[in-house]
Amino acid sequence: PTLQVRPPNPDAFGQDADGAPVLVQANVTSLLCVPVLVGGAVQGVLTLFRCGARLAFSMAEAKALDTMSRHISLAVSATS
């Protein structure tokens, strides 16, 4: 899991059609990424952006997203 306030790399999520970084265009001030693991392999990533003049994600929100990713992992592995 990764929690970043004012992500240091504005190009981390690529660029739009005009070449502007997506994180800058969306005015992302806090970024939270948590992998969805099945059998130790990453099957996807849950990514949340917080934009504008809002508070950064809290550790409690990061924990909630981590719990969500674990539930999704269990659901995916149950259907596989």
Coordinates of N, CA and C in Angstrom, one line a residue:
P1 N 0.8 -1.2 0.0 CA 0.0 0.0 0.0 C 0.9 1.3 0.0
T2 N 0.4 2.3 -0.7 CA 1.1 3.5 -0.8 C 0.2 4.7 -0.5
L3 N 0.6 5.5 0.4 CA -0.1 6.8 0.6 C 0.8 7.9 0.4
Q4 N 0.4 8.8 -0.6 CA 1.3 9.9 -0.9 C 0.5 11.2 -0.8
V5 N 1.0 12.2 -0.1 CA 0.4 13.5 -0.1 C 1.3 14.4 -1.0
R6 N 0.6 15.1 -1.9 CA 1.2 15.8 -3.0 C 2.3 14.9 -3.7
P7 N 1.8 14.0 -4.5 CA 2.6 13.0 -5.1 C 3.8 13.7 -5.8
P8 N 5.0 13.2 -5.6 CA 6.2 13.8 -6.1 C 6.4 13.7 -7.6
N9 N 5.9 12.7 -8.2 CA 6.1 12.5 -9.6 C 4.7 12.8 -10.3
P10 N 4.6 14.0 -10.9 CA 3.3 14.3 -11.6 C 3.0 13.5 -12.8
D11 N 4.0 12.8 -13.3 CA 3.7 11.9 -14.5 C 3.4 10.5 -14.1
A12 N 3.3 10.2 -12.8 CA 3.1 8.8 -12.4 C 1.9 8.1 -13.0
F13 N 0.9 8.9 -13.4 CA -0.3 8.3 -14.0 C -0.5 8.7 -15.5
G14 N 0.6 9.1 -16.1 CA 0.6 9.4 -17.5 C 0.2 10.9 -17.8
Q15 N 0.0 11.1 -19.1 CA -0.4 12.4 -19.5 C -1.7 12.4 -20.3
D16 N -2.3 13.5 -20.4 CA -3.6 13.6 -21.2 C -3.2 13.8 -22.6
A17 N -4.2 14.0 -23.5 CA -3.9 14.2 -24.9 C -3.1 15.4 -25.3
D18 N -3.1 16.4 -24.4 CA -2.3 17.6 -24.6 C -0.9 17.5 -24.0
G19 N -0.6 16.4 -23.3 CA 0.7 16.2 -22.7 C 0.8 16.7 -21.3
A20 N -0.3 17.1 -20.7 CA -0.3 17.6 -19.3 C -0.4 16.4 -18.4
P21 N 0.4 16.3 -17.3 CA 0.3 15.2 -16.4 C -1.2 15.1 -15.8
V22 N -1.7 13.8 -15.8 CA -3.0 13.6 -15.3 C -3.2 14.1 -13.8
L23 N -2.2 13.8 -13.0 CA -2.3 14.2 -11.6 C -2.4 15.7 -11.5
V24 N -1.7 16.5 -12.3 CA -1.8 17.9 -12.3 C -3.2 18.4 -12.8
Q25 N -3.6 17.8 -13.9 CA -4.9 18.2 -14.5 C -6.1 17.9 -13.5
A26 N -6.0 16.9 -12.7 CA -7.0 16.5 -11.8 C -6.8 17.2 -10.4
N27 N -5.7 18.0 -10.3 CA -5.4 18.7 -9.1 C -5.4 17.7 -7.9
V28 N -4.7 16.6 -8.1 CA -4.5 15.6 -7.0 C -3.6 16.0 -5.9
T29 N -4.1 16.0 -4.7 CA -3.3 16.5 -3.6 C -3.0 15.3 -2.7
S30 N -3.7 14.2 -2.8 CA -3.4 13.0 -2.0 C -3.7 11.8 -2.9
L31 N -2.9 10.7 -2.8 CA -3.0 9.6 -3.7 C -2.9 8.3 -2.8
L32 N -3.8 7.4 -3.0 CA -3.7 6.1 -2.2 C -3.8 5.0 -3.2
C33 N -2.9 4.0 -3.2 CA -2.9 2.9 -4.0 C -2.7 1.6 -3.2
V34 N -3.5 0.6 -3.4 CA -3.4 -0.6 -2.7 C -3.6 -1.8 -3.7
P35 N -2.6 -2.8 -3.7 CA -2.7 -3.9 -4.6 C -3.8 -4.9 -4.2
V36 N -4.4 -5.5 -5.2 CA -5.3 -6.6 -5.0 C -4.5 -7.9 -5.3
L37 N -4.2 -8.7 -4.3 CA -3.3 -9.8 -4.4 C -4.1 -11.1 -4.3
V38 N -3.8 -12.0 -5.2 CA -4.4 -13.4 -5.2 C -3.2 -14.3 -5.4
G39 N -3.0 -15.1 -4.3 CA -1.9 -16.1 -4.3 C -0.6 -15.4 -4.4
G40 N -0.5 -14.2 -3.9 CA 0.8 -13.5 -3.9 C 1.1 -12.7 -5.1
A41 N 0.2 -12.9 -6.1 CA 0.4 -12.1 -7.4 C -0.6 -11.0 -7.5
V42 N -0.1 -9.9 -8.0 CA -1.0 -8.7 -8.1 C -1.9 -8.9 -9.3
Q43 N -3.2 -8.8 -9.0 CA -4.3 -8.9 -10.0 C -4.9 -7.6 -10.4
G44 N -4.6 -6.6 -9.6 CA -5.1 -5.2 -9.9 C -4.7 -4.3 -8.8
V45 N -5.0 -3.0 -8.9 CA -4.7 -2.0 -8.0 C -5.9 -1.1 -7.7
L46 N -6.2 -0.9 -6.5 CA -7.3 0.1 -6.1 C -6.6 1.4 -6.0
T47 N -7.0 2.4 -6.7 CA -6.4 3.7 -6.7 C -7.4 4.8 -6.4
L48 N -7.1 5.6 -5.4 CA -8.0 6.7 -5.0 C -7.2 8.0 -5.1
F49 N -7.8 9.0 -5.8 CA -7.2 10.4 -5.8 C -8.1 11.3 -4.9
R50 N -7.5 12.1 -4.2 CA -8.2 13.2 -3.5 C -7.7 14.5 -4.1
C51 N -8.7 15.3 -4.6 CA -8.4 16.5 -5.4 C -8.8 17.8 -4.7
G52 N -8.1 18.8 -5.0 CA -8.5 20.1 -4.5 C -8.1 20.4 -3.1
A53 N -8.8 21.3 -2.5 CA -8.5 21.8 -1.1 C -9.1 20.9 -0.1
R54 N -8.9 19.6 -0.2 CA -9.4 18.7 0.8 C -8.2 18.1 1.6
L55 N -8.5 17.6 2.8 CA -7.4 17.0 3.6 C -6.9 15.8 2.9
A56 N -5.6 15.4 3.2 CA -5.0 14.2 2.7 C -5.7 13.0 3.2
F57 N -5.6 11.9 2.6 CA -6.2 10.6 3.1 C -5.5 10.4 4.4
S58 N -6.3 9.8 5.3 CA -5.8 9.5 6.7 C -5.4 8.0 6.7
M59 N -4.7 7.7 7.7 CA -4.2 6.3 7.9 C -5.5 5.4 8.1
A60 N -6.5 5.9 8.7 CA -7.7 5.1 8.8 C -8.4 4.8 7.5
E61 N -8.4 5.8 6.6 CA -8.9 5.5 5.2 C -8.0 4.6 4.5
A62 N -6.7 4.6 4.7 CA -5.8 3.7 4.0 C -6.0 2.3 4.5
K63 N -6.3 2.1 5.8 CA -6.6 0.8 6.4 C -7.9 0.3 5.8
A64 N -8.9 1.2 5.7 CA -10.2 0.7 5.1 C -10.0 0.2 3.7
L65 N -9.2 0.9 2.9 CA -9.0 0.5 1.5 C -8.2 -0.8 1.5
D66 N -7.2 -1.0 2.4 CA -6.5 -2.2 2.5 C -7.4 -3.4 2.8
T67 N -8.4 -3.1 3.7 CA -9.4 -4.2 4.1 C -10.2 -4.5 2.9
M68 N -10.6 -3.5 2.1 CA -11.4 -3.7 0.9 C -10.7 -4.5 -0.1
S69 N -9.4 -4.2 -0.3 CA -8.6 -5.0 -1.3 C -8.5 -6.5 -0.8
R70 N -8.4 -6.7 0.5 CA -8.3 -8.1 0.9 C -9.7 -8.8 0.7
H71 N -10.8 -8.1 0.9 CA -12.1 -8.7 0.6 C -12.3 -9.0 -0.9
I72 N -11.8 -8.1 -1.7 CA -11.9 -8.3 -3.2 C -11.0 -9.5 -3.5
S73 N -9.8 -9.6 -2.9 CA -8.9 -10.7 -3.2 C -9.6 -12.1 -2.9
L74 N -10.3 -12.1 -1.7 CA -11.0 -13.3 -1.3 C -12.1 -13.7 -2.3
A75 N -12.8 -12.7 -2.7 CA -13.9 -12.9 -3.7 C -13.4 -13.4 -5.0
V76 N -12.3 -12.8 -5.5 CA -11.7 -13.2 -6.8 C -11.1 -14.6 -6.7
S77 N -10.5 -15.0 -5.6 CA -9.9 -16.3 -5.4 C -11.0 -17.4 -5.3
A78 N -12.1 -17.0 -4.7 CA -13.3 -17.9 -4.5 C -13.9 -18.2 -5.9
T79 N -13.9 -17.3 -6.8 CA -14.5 -17.5 -8.1 C -13.5 -18.1 -9.1
S80 N -12.3 -18.2 -8.8 CA -11.3 -18.8 -9.7 C -11.2 -20.3 -9.7

